Amino acid sequence: SGDSGGPLVDADGEVIGVVTAASSGAANITGFAVPIATALDVVDQIQSGVETDTVQIGGTAFLGVQLATTQQSAGVLLGGVIDNTPAATSGLTAGDIITAVDGQTVTTADELSSVIEGYEAGDSVTISYTTADGAAQELTVTLMDGPA
């Protein structure tokens, strides 16, 4: 425990990987590491400043919603909002159902996350939603930097 992010070295002391995770709860623990060549490729990509499908430079866009434990097919049911986030300051509340972001329909939490990931912090998006009492609404929010 606590070795994640540390170097994986061979018998000669050469770094051959970066430790990322380990199994737990068994007598025999299996460790997992990213090969050093792969890790260095990611470092080079980050240093180039060019994002790819697998490498994001900087923070992620964040709306600040908490999802309800149960969902429905009409949209993404909110269990609450996080204080001092775009969701909270916009007036979204527990019980609201997000149905679209910038006109793109969302019916699952994964779809909502995927759509928000397509934006950058500072981007403004239009959220279509249904209030807990059934009224269809729209509002525009400016996304913020997500947590690290």
Short mmCIF file of N, CA and C in Angstrom, two decimals:
data_model
loop_
_atom_site.label_atom_id
_atom_site.label_comp_id
_atom_site.label_asym_id
_atom_site.label_seq_id
_atom_site.Cartn_x
_atom_site.Cartn_y
_atom_site.Cartn_z
N SER A 1 0.84 -1.19 0.00
CA SER A 1 0.00 0.00 0.00
C SER A 1 0.87 1.24 0.00
N GLY A 2 0.52 2.21 -0.80
CA GLY A 2 1.26 3.46 -0.84
C GLY A 2 2.37 3.52 -1.86
N ASP A 3 2.55 2.44 -2.63
CA ASP A 3 3.61 2.44 -3.63
C ASP A 3 3.16 2.97 -4.98
N SER A 4 1.87 3.17 -5.19
CA SER A 4 1.38 3.63 -6.49
C SER A 4 2.07 4.93 -6.88
N GLY A 5 2.51 4.96 -8.12
CA GLY A 5 3.23 6.12 -8.63
C GLY A 5 4.72 5.99 -8.48
N GLY A 6 5.17 5.00 -7.74
CA GLY A 6 6.60 4.81 -7.53
C GLY A 6 7.22 4.01 -8.65
N PRO A 7 8.54 3.98 -8.68
CA PRO A 7 9.23 3.25 -9.74
C PRO A 7 9.20 1.74 -9.52
N LEU A 8 9.14 1.00 -10.61
CA LEU A 8 9.33 -0.44 -10.59
C LEU A 8 10.72 -0.66 -11.16
N VAL A 9 11.58 -1.29 -10.38
CA VAL A 9 12.97 -1.49 -10.82
C VAL A 9 13.28 -2.96 -11.00
N ASP A 10 14.22 -3.23 -11.90
CA ASP A 10 14.66 -4.62 -12.11
C ASP A 10 15.83 -4.92 -11.17
N ALA A 11 16.39 -6.10 -11.30
CA ALA A 11 17.48 -6.53 -10.42
C ALA A 11 18.72 -5.65 -10.53
N ASP A 12 18.87 -4.93 -11.65
CA ASP A 12 20.02 -4.05 -11.84
C ASP A 12 19.75 -2.62 -11.38
N GLY A 13 18.56 -2.37 -10.83
CA GLY A 13 18.21 -1.03 -10.36
C GLY A 13 17.71 -0.11 -11.45
N GLU A 14 17.48 -0.65 -12.64
CA GLU A 14 16.96 0.14 -13.75
C GLU A 14 15.44 0.28 -13.62
N VAL A 15 14.94 1.49 -13.83
CA VAL A 15 13.49 1.70 -13.77
C VAL A 15 12.87 1.10 -15.03
N ILE A 16 11.93 0.17 -14.82
CA ILE A 16 11.28 -0.49 -15.95
C ILE A 16 9.78 -0.23 -16.00
N GLY A 17 9.26 0.51 -15.01
CA GLY A 17 7.83 0.81 -15.02
C GLY A 17 7.46 1.75 -13.89
N VAL A 18 6.16 2.13 -13.88
CA VAL A 18 5.60 2.97 -12.82
C VAL A 18 4.47 2.18 -12.18
N VAL A 19 4.59 1.93 -10.88
CA VAL A 19 3.59 1.15 -10.15
C VAL A 19 2.27 1.91 -10.14
N THR A 20 1.18 1.19 -10.48
CA THR A 20 -0.13 1.86 -10.55
C THR A 20 -1.15 1.29 -9.59
N ALA A 21 -1.10 0.00 -9.28
CA ALA A 21 -2.12 -0.62 -8.44
C ALA A 21 -1.65 -1.98 -7.98
N ALA A 22 -2.39 -2.53 -7.02
CA ALA A 22 -2.12 -3.89 -6.54
C ALA A 22 -3.42 -4.51 -6.07
N SER A 23 -3.48 -5.81 -6.15
CA SER A 23 -4.64 -6.52 -5.62
C SER A 23 -4.57 -6.47 -4.09
N SER A 24 -5.66 -6.82 -3.45
CA SER A 24 -5.65 -6.82 -1.99
C SER A 24 -6.54 -7.96 -1.47
N GLY A 25 -6.41 -8.22 -0.21
CA GLY A 25 -7.26 -9.20 0.44
C GLY A 25 -6.86 -10.65 0.26
N ALA A 26 -5.68 -10.91 -0.26
CA ALA A 26 -5.23 -12.29 -0.46
C ALA A 26 -3.79 -12.42 0.05
N ALA A 27 -3.39 -13.65 0.28
CA ALA A 27 -2.02 -13.89 0.71
C ALA A 27 -1.04 -13.52 -0.40
N ASN A 28 -1.40 -13.81 -1.64
CA ASN A 28 -0.56 -13.47 -2.78
C ASN A 28 -1.10 -12.19 -3.42
N ILE A 29 -0.30 -11.15 -3.39
CA ILE A 29 -0.71 -9.87 -3.95
C ILE A 29 -0.09 -9.70 -5.32
N THR A 30 -0.91 -9.30 -6.27
CA THR A 30 -0.44 -9.06 -7.63
C THR A 30 -0.30 -7.55 -7.84
N GLY A 31 0.86 -7.13 -8.30
CA GLY A 31 1.09 -5.71 -8.57
C GLY A 31 0.94 -5.42 -10.06
N PHE A 32 0.57 -4.19 -10.36
CA PHE A 32 0.39 -3.77 -11.74
C PHE A 32 1.20 -2.50 -11.97
N ALA A 33 1.81 -2.42 -13.16
CA ALA A 33 2.63 -1.25 -13.48
C ALA A 33 2.49 -0.91 -14.95
N VAL A 34 2.70 0.35 -15.25
CA VAL A 34 2.76 0.83 -16.63
C VAL A 34 4.21 0.71 -17.07
N PRO A 35 4.48 0.07 -18.21
CA PRO A 35 5.87 -0.01 -18.68
C PRO A 35 6.48 1.39 -18.84
N ILE A 36 7.75 1.52 -18.55
CA ILE A 36 8.39 2.84 -18.57
C ILE A 36 8.31 3.49 -19.94
N ALA A 37 8.38 2.73 -21.02
CA ALA A 37 8.29 3.32 -22.36
C ALA A 37 6.92 3.98 -22.56
N THR A 38 5.87 3.33 -22.07
CA THR A 38 4.52 3.89 -22.18
C THR A 38 4.42 5.16 -21.34
N ALA A 39 4.95 5.10 -20.11
CA ALA A 39 4.89 6.26 -19.22
C ALA A 39 5.64 7.45 -19.84
N LEU A 40 6.79 7.19 -20.43
CA LEU A 40 7.56 8.28 -21.05
C LEU A 40 6.87 8.83 -22.29
N ASP A 41 6.15 7.98 -23.03
CA ASP A 41 5.36 8.47 -24.17
C ASP A 41 4.29 9.45 -23.69
N VAL A 42 3.64 9.13 -22.57
CA VAL A 42 2.62 10.03 -22.02
C VAL A 42 3.26 11.34 -21.55
N VAL A 43 4.43 11.25 -20.92
CA VAL A 43 5.14 12.46 -20.50
C VAL A 43 5.43 13.35 -21.71
N ASP A 44 5.93 12.74 -22.79
CA ASP A 44 6.22 13.51 -24.01
C ASP A 44 4.96 14.16 -24.55
N GLN A 45 3.84 13.43 -24.53
CA GLN A 45 2.58 13.97 -25.03
C GLN A 45 2.13 15.16 -24.19
N ILE A 46 2.23 15.04 -22.87
CA ILE A 46 1.84 16.15 -21.99
C ILE A 46 2.74 17.36 -22.24
N GLN A 47 4.04 17.12 -22.34
CA GLN A 47 4.97 18.23 -22.56
C GLN A 47 4.76 18.91 -23.90
N SER A 48 4.22 18.18 -24.88
CA SER A 48 3.96 18.80 -26.19
C SER A 48 2.79 19.77 -26.12
N GLY A 49 1.94 19.60 -25.09
CA GLY A 49 0.79 20.49 -24.93
C GLY A 49 -0.38 20.17 -25.84
N VAL A 50 -0.31 19.05 -26.56
CA VAL A 50 -1.38 18.68 -27.49
C VAL A 50 -2.19 17.53 -26.89
N GLU A 51 -3.51 17.77 -26.72
CA GLU A 51 -4.38 16.73 -26.18
C GLU A 51 -4.68 15.67 -27.24
N THR A 52 -4.93 14.46 -26.76
CA THR A 52 -5.37 13.38 -27.63
C THR A 52 -6.61 12.75 -27.00
N ASP A 53 -7.11 11.68 -27.59
CA ASP A 53 -8.25 10.98 -27.00
C ASP A 53 -7.90 10.36 -25.65
N THR A 54 -6.62 10.10 -25.40
CA THR A 54 -6.22 9.44 -24.16
C THR A 54 -5.42 10.34 -23.21
N VAL A 55 -5.01 11.52 -23.65
CA VAL A 55 -4.23 12.41 -22.81
C VAL A 55 -4.92 13.77 -22.75
N GLN A 56 -5.32 14.16 -21.53
CA GLN A 56 -5.94 15.47 -21.32
C GLN A 56 -4.92 16.39 -20.68
N ILE A 57 -4.82 17.60 -21.20
CA ILE A 57 -3.92 18.60 -20.65
C ILE A 57 -4.76 19.55 -19.79
N GLY A 58 -4.42 19.67 -18.52
CA GLY A 58 -5.15 20.58 -17.65
C GLY A 58 -6.37 19.92 -17.03
N GLY A 59 -7.13 20.73 -16.31
CA GLY A 59 -8.31 20.24 -15.60
C GLY A 59 -9.45 19.85 -16.51
N THR A 60 -10.38 19.10 -15.96
CA THR A 60 -11.55 18.68 -16.71
C THR A 60 -12.71 19.62 -16.40
N ALA A 61 -13.64 19.73 -17.34
CA ALA A 61 -14.83 20.54 -17.12
C ALA A 61 -15.69 19.88 -16.05
N PHE A 62 -16.35 20.70 -15.22
CA PHE A 62 -17.09 20.19 -14.08
C PHE A 62 -18.39 20.97 -13.91
N LEU A 63 -19.49 20.24 -13.81
CA LEU A 63 -20.80 20.85 -13.58
C LEU A 63 -21.12 20.90 -12.09
N GLY A 64 -20.81 19.82 -11.36
CA GLY A 64 -21.01 19.80 -9.92
C GLY A 64 -22.31 19.19 -9.46
N VAL A 65 -22.74 18.13 -10.13
CA VAL A 65 -23.98 17.46 -9.72
C VAL A 65 -23.66 16.15 -9.00
N GLN A 66 -24.57 15.78 -8.11
CA GLN A 66 -24.53 14.47 -7.46
C GLN A 66 -25.70 13.68 -8.02
N LEU A 67 -25.47 12.43 -8.36
CA LEU A 67 -26.51 11.62 -8.98
C LEU A 67 -27.32 10.88 -7.93
N ALA A 68 -28.59 10.69 -8.23
CA ALA A 68 -29.45 9.89 -7.36
C ALA A 68 -29.01 8.44 -7.45
N THR A 69 -29.29 7.66 -6.42
CA THR A 69 -28.88 6.26 -6.42
C THR A 69 -29.67 5.43 -7.41
N THR A 70 -30.87 5.85 -7.75
CA THR A 70 -31.66 5.17 -8.78
C THR A 70 -31.86 6.14 -9.92
N GLN A 71 -31.93 5.61 -11.12
CA GLN A 71 -32.11 6.45 -12.29
C GLN A 71 -33.35 6.01 -13.04
N GLN A 72 -33.73 6.81 -14.03
CA GLN A 72 -34.89 6.50 -14.85
C GLN A 72 -34.56 6.81 -16.30
N SER A 73 -35.42 6.40 -17.20
CA SER A 73 -35.11 6.52 -18.63
C SER A 73 -35.33 7.93 -19.17
N ALA A 74 -35.97 8.80 -18.43
CA ALA A 74 -36.29 10.13 -18.95
C ALA A 74 -35.13 11.11 -18.91
N GLY A 75 -34.04 10.75 -18.27
CA GLY A 75 -32.91 11.65 -18.14
C GLY A 75 -32.08 11.25 -16.93
N VAL A 76 -31.23 12.17 -16.46
CA VAL A 76 -30.33 11.88 -15.34
C VAL A 76 -30.87 12.57 -14.10
N LEU A 77 -31.34 11.76 -13.15
CA LEU A 77 -31.95 12.26 -11.92
C LEU A 77 -30.86 12.72 -10.95
N LEU A 78 -31.01 13.96 -10.46
CA LEU A 78 -30.03 14.51 -9.54
C LEU A 78 -30.39 14.17 -8.10
N GLY A 79 -29.38 13.72 -7.36
CA GLY A 79 -29.54 13.49 -5.94
C GLY A 79 -29.20 14.74 -5.15
N GLY A 80 -28.48 15.66 -5.78
CA GLY A 80 -28.09 16.91 -5.15
C GLY A 80 -27.08 17.64 -6.01
N VAL A 81 -26.60 18.74 -5.49
CA VAL A 81 -25.55 19.52 -6.17
C VAL A 81 -24.46 19.83 -5.15
N ILE A 82 -23.27 20.07 -5.63
CA ILE A 82 -22.13 20.37 -4.78
C ILE A 82 -22.03 21.89 -4.62
N ASP A 83 -21.90 22.34 -3.37
CA ASP A 83 -21.82 23.78 -3.09
C ASP A 83 -20.72 24.45 -3.91
N ASN A 84 -20.97 25.70 -4.28
CA ASN A 84 -20.00 26.55 -4.98
C ASN A 84 -19.57 25.99 -6.33
N THR A 85 -20.49 25.31 -7.01
CA THR A 85 -20.24 24.81 -8.37
C THR A 85 -21.27 25.43 -9.31
N PRO A 86 -21.05 25.31 -10.62
CA PRO A 86 -22.03 25.85 -11.56
C PRO A 86 -23.44 25.30 -11.34
N ALA A 87 -23.55 24.02 -11.00
CA ALA A 87 -24.87 23.44 -10.76
C ALA A 87 -25.57 24.13 -9.60
N ALA A 88 -24.82 24.37 -8.52
CA ALA A 88 -25.41 24.99 -7.33
C ALA A 88 -25.81 26.43 -7.59
N THR A 89 -24.95 27.19 -8.25
CA THR A 89 -25.25 28.61 -8.47
C THR A 89 -26.31 28.81 -9.55
N SER A 90 -26.54 27.80 -10.38
CA SER A 90 -27.55 27.92 -11.44
C SER A 90 -28.96 27.67 -10.93
N GLY A 91 -29.07 27.01 -9.78
CA GLY A 91 -30.39 26.71 -9.24
C GLY A 91 -30.83 25.27 -9.43
N LEU A 92 -29.99 24.42 -10.04
CA LEU A 92 -30.32 23.00 -10.12
C LEU A 92 -30.40 22.44 -8.70
N THR A 93 -31.34 21.51 -8.48
CA THR A 93 -31.50 20.95 -7.14
C THR A 93 -31.80 19.46 -7.23
N ALA A 94 -31.73 18.81 -6.08
CA ALA A 94 -32.08 17.40 -5.99
C ALA A 94 -33.50 17.20 -6.52
N GLY A 95 -33.68 16.14 -7.29
CA GLY A 95 -34.98 15.85 -7.88
C GLY A 95 -35.13 16.34 -9.30
N ASP A 96 -34.27 17.28 -9.72
CA ASP A 96 -34.29 17.72 -11.12
C ASP A 96 -33.76 16.60 -11.99
N ILE A 97 -34.20 16.57 -13.24
CA ILE A 97 -33.78 15.54 -14.19
C ILE A 97 -33.16 16.23 -15.39
N ILE A 98 -31.84 16.07 -15.57
CA ILE A 98 -31.16 16.65 -16.74
C ILE A 98 -31.49 15.78 -17.94
N THR A 99 -31.99 16.42 -19.00
CA THR A 99 -32.40 15.68 -20.20
C THR A 99 -31.50 15.96 -21.40
N ALA A 100 -30.78 17.10 -21.38
CA ALA A 100 -29.90 17.41 -22.52
C ALA A 100 -28.86 18.45 -22.11
N VAL A 101 -27.73 18.42 -22.81
CA VAL A 101 -26.68 19.42 -22.67
C VAL A 101 -26.41 19.95 -24.07
N ASP A 102 -26.62 21.24 -24.26
CA ASP A 102 -26.47 21.87 -25.58
C ASP A 102 -27.24 21.11 -26.66
N GLY A 103 -28.42 20.64 -26.31
CA GLY A 103 -29.28 19.96 -27.27
C GLY A 103 -28.98 18.48 -27.45
N GLN A 104 -27.92 18.00 -26.83
CA GLN A 104 -27.58 16.57 -26.93
C GLN A 104 -28.27 15.82 -25.79
N THR A 105 -29.19 14.93 -26.15
CA THR A 105 -29.96 14.18 -25.17
C THR A 105 -29.06 13.31 -24.31
N VAL A 106 -29.35 13.30 -23.00
CA VAL A 106 -28.65 12.41 -22.07
C VAL A 106 -29.70 11.63 -21.29
N THR A 107 -29.51 10.32 -21.24
CA THR A 107 -30.45 9.47 -20.51
C THR A 107 -29.77 8.67 -19.41
N THR A 108 -28.44 8.68 -19.38
CA THR A 108 -27.70 7.95 -18.34
C THR A 108 -26.60 8.84 -17.78
N ALA A 109 -26.14 8.47 -16.59
CA ALA A 109 -25.03 9.19 -15.96
C ALA A 109 -23.79 9.14 -16.85
N ASP A 110 -23.53 8.00 -17.47
CA ASP A 110 -22.37 7.88 -18.35
C ASP A 110 -22.47 8.84 -19.53
N GLU A 111 -23.67 8.97 -20.10
CA GLU A 111 -23.85 9.90 -21.22
C GLU A 111 -23.62 11.34 -20.76
N LEU A 112 -24.14 11.70 -19.59
CA LEU A 112 -23.94 13.05 -19.08
C LEU A 112 -22.45 13.32 -18.88
N SER A 113 -21.75 12.38 -18.25
CA SER A 113 -20.31 12.54 -18.04
C SER A 113 -19.56 12.68 -19.35
N SER A 114 -19.91 11.85 -20.32
CA SER A 114 -19.25 11.88 -21.61
C SER A 114 -19.45 13.22 -22.32
N VAL A 115 -20.66 13.74 -22.26
CA VAL A 115 -20.93 15.03 -22.91
C VAL A 115 -20.15 16.14 -22.22
N ILE A 116 -20.17 16.18 -20.88
CA ILE A 116 -19.45 17.23 -20.15
C ILE A 116 -17.95 17.14 -20.41
N GLU A 117 -17.42 15.91 -20.54
CA GLU A 117 -15.99 15.73 -20.81
C GLU A 117 -15.58 16.34 -22.14
N GLY A 118 -16.53 16.56 -23.03
CA GLY A 118 -16.23 17.15 -24.33
C GLY A 118 -16.01 18.65 -24.27
N TYR A 119 -16.20 19.25 -23.11
CA TYR A 119 -16.05 20.69 -22.94
C TYR A 119 -14.82 20.99 -22.10
N GLU A 120 -14.45 22.25 -22.10
CA GLU A 120 -13.34 22.73 -21.28
C GLU A 120 -13.91 23.59 -20.16
N ALA A 121 -13.16 23.69 -19.07
CA ALA A 121 -13.54 24.63 -18.02
C ALA A 121 -13.63 26.02 -18.63
N GLY A 122 -14.67 26.76 -18.29
CA GLY A 122 -14.89 28.10 -18.86
C GLY A 122 -15.89 28.11 -19.99
N ASP A 123 -16.19 26.94 -20.56
CA ASP A 123 -17.20 26.85 -21.62
C ASP A 123 -18.60 27.02 -21.02
N SER A 124 -19.47 27.69 -21.74
CA SER A 124 -20.87 27.80 -21.33
C SER A 124 -21.68 26.76 -22.06
N VAL A 125 -22.59 26.11 -21.33
CA VAL A 125 -23.46 25.09 -21.91
C VAL A 125 -24.89 25.35 -21.48
N THR A 126 -25.82 24.93 -22.33
CA THR A 126 -27.24 25.03 -22.00
C THR A 126 -27.70 23.68 -21.47
N ILE A 127 -28.24 23.70 -20.28
CA ILE A 127 -28.75 22.49 -19.63
C ILE A 127 -30.27 22.49 -19.76
N SER A 128 -30.81 21.44 -20.37
CA SER A 128 -32.26 21.24 -20.41
C SER A 128 -32.59 20.25 -19.31
N TYR A 129 -33.63 20.57 -18.54
CA TYR A 129 -33.97 19.70 -17.42
C TYR A 129 -35.45 19.82 -17.10
N THR A 130 -35.89 18.85 -16.33
CA THR A 130 -37.26 18.85 -15.82
C THR A 130 -37.17 18.97 -14.31
N THR A 131 -37.91 19.91 -13.75
CA THR A 131 -37.89 20.09 -12.31
C THR A 131 -38.63 18.94 -11.63
N ALA A 132 -38.45 18.85 -10.32
CA ALA A 132 -39.09 17.79 -9.55
C ALA A 132 -40.61 17.83 -9.69
N ASP A 133 -41.17 19.02 -9.95
CA ASP A 133 -42.62 19.12 -10.12
C ASP A 133 -43.07 18.99 -11.57
N GLY A 134 -42.13 18.63 -12.47
CA GLY A 134 -42.49 18.32 -13.85
C GLY A 134 -42.38 19.44 -14.87
N ALA A 135 -41.89 20.61 -14.48
CA ALA A 135 -41.78 21.74 -15.41
C ALA A 135 -40.49 21.64 -16.22
N ALA A 136 -40.60 21.74 -17.54
CA ALA A 136 -39.42 21.74 -18.42
C ALA A 136 -38.73 23.10 -18.33
N GLN A 137 -37.41 23.08 -18.15
CA GLN A 137 -36.63 24.31 -17.99
C GLN A 137 -35.34 24.23 -18.79
N GLU A 138 -34.74 25.39 -19.03
CA GLU A 138 -33.41 25.48 -19.63
C GLU A 138 -32.64 26.55 -18.89
N LEU A 139 -31.34 26.35 -18.76
CA LEU A 139 -30.48 27.38 -18.19
C LEU A 139 -29.11 27.24 -18.79
N THR A 140 -28.35 28.31 -18.72
CA THR A 140 -26.98 28.30 -19.23
C THR A 140 -26.02 28.43 -18.05
N VAL A 141 -25.02 27.54 -18.02
CA VAL A 141 -24.02 27.56 -16.96
C VAL A 141 -22.63 27.59 -17.59
N THR A 142 -21.71 28.15 -16.86
CA THR A 142 -20.30 28.13 -17.27
C THR A 142 -19.59 27.08 -16.43
N LEU A 143 -19.03 26.08 -17.11
CA LEU A 143 -18.37 24.99 -16.43
C LEU A 143 -17.09 25.46 -15.75
N MET A 144 -16.73 24.80 -14.67
CA MET A 144 -15.52 25.15 -13.93
C MET A 144 -14.51 24.01 -14.01
N ASP A 145 -13.30 24.26 -13.50
CA ASP A 145 -12.30 23.21 -13.39
C ASP A 145 -12.79 22.16 -12.41
N GLY A 146 -12.66 20.90 -12.80
CA GLY A 146 -13.04 19.83 -11.91
C GLY A 146 -11.99 19.56 -10.86
N PRO A 147 -12.36 18.75 -9.87
CA PRO A 147 -11.38 18.39 -8.85
C PRO A 147 -10.24 17.59 -9.47
N ALA A 148 -9.09 17.67 -8.85
CA ALA A 148 -7.91 16.95 -9.37
C ALA A 148 -8.14 15.47 -9.35
#
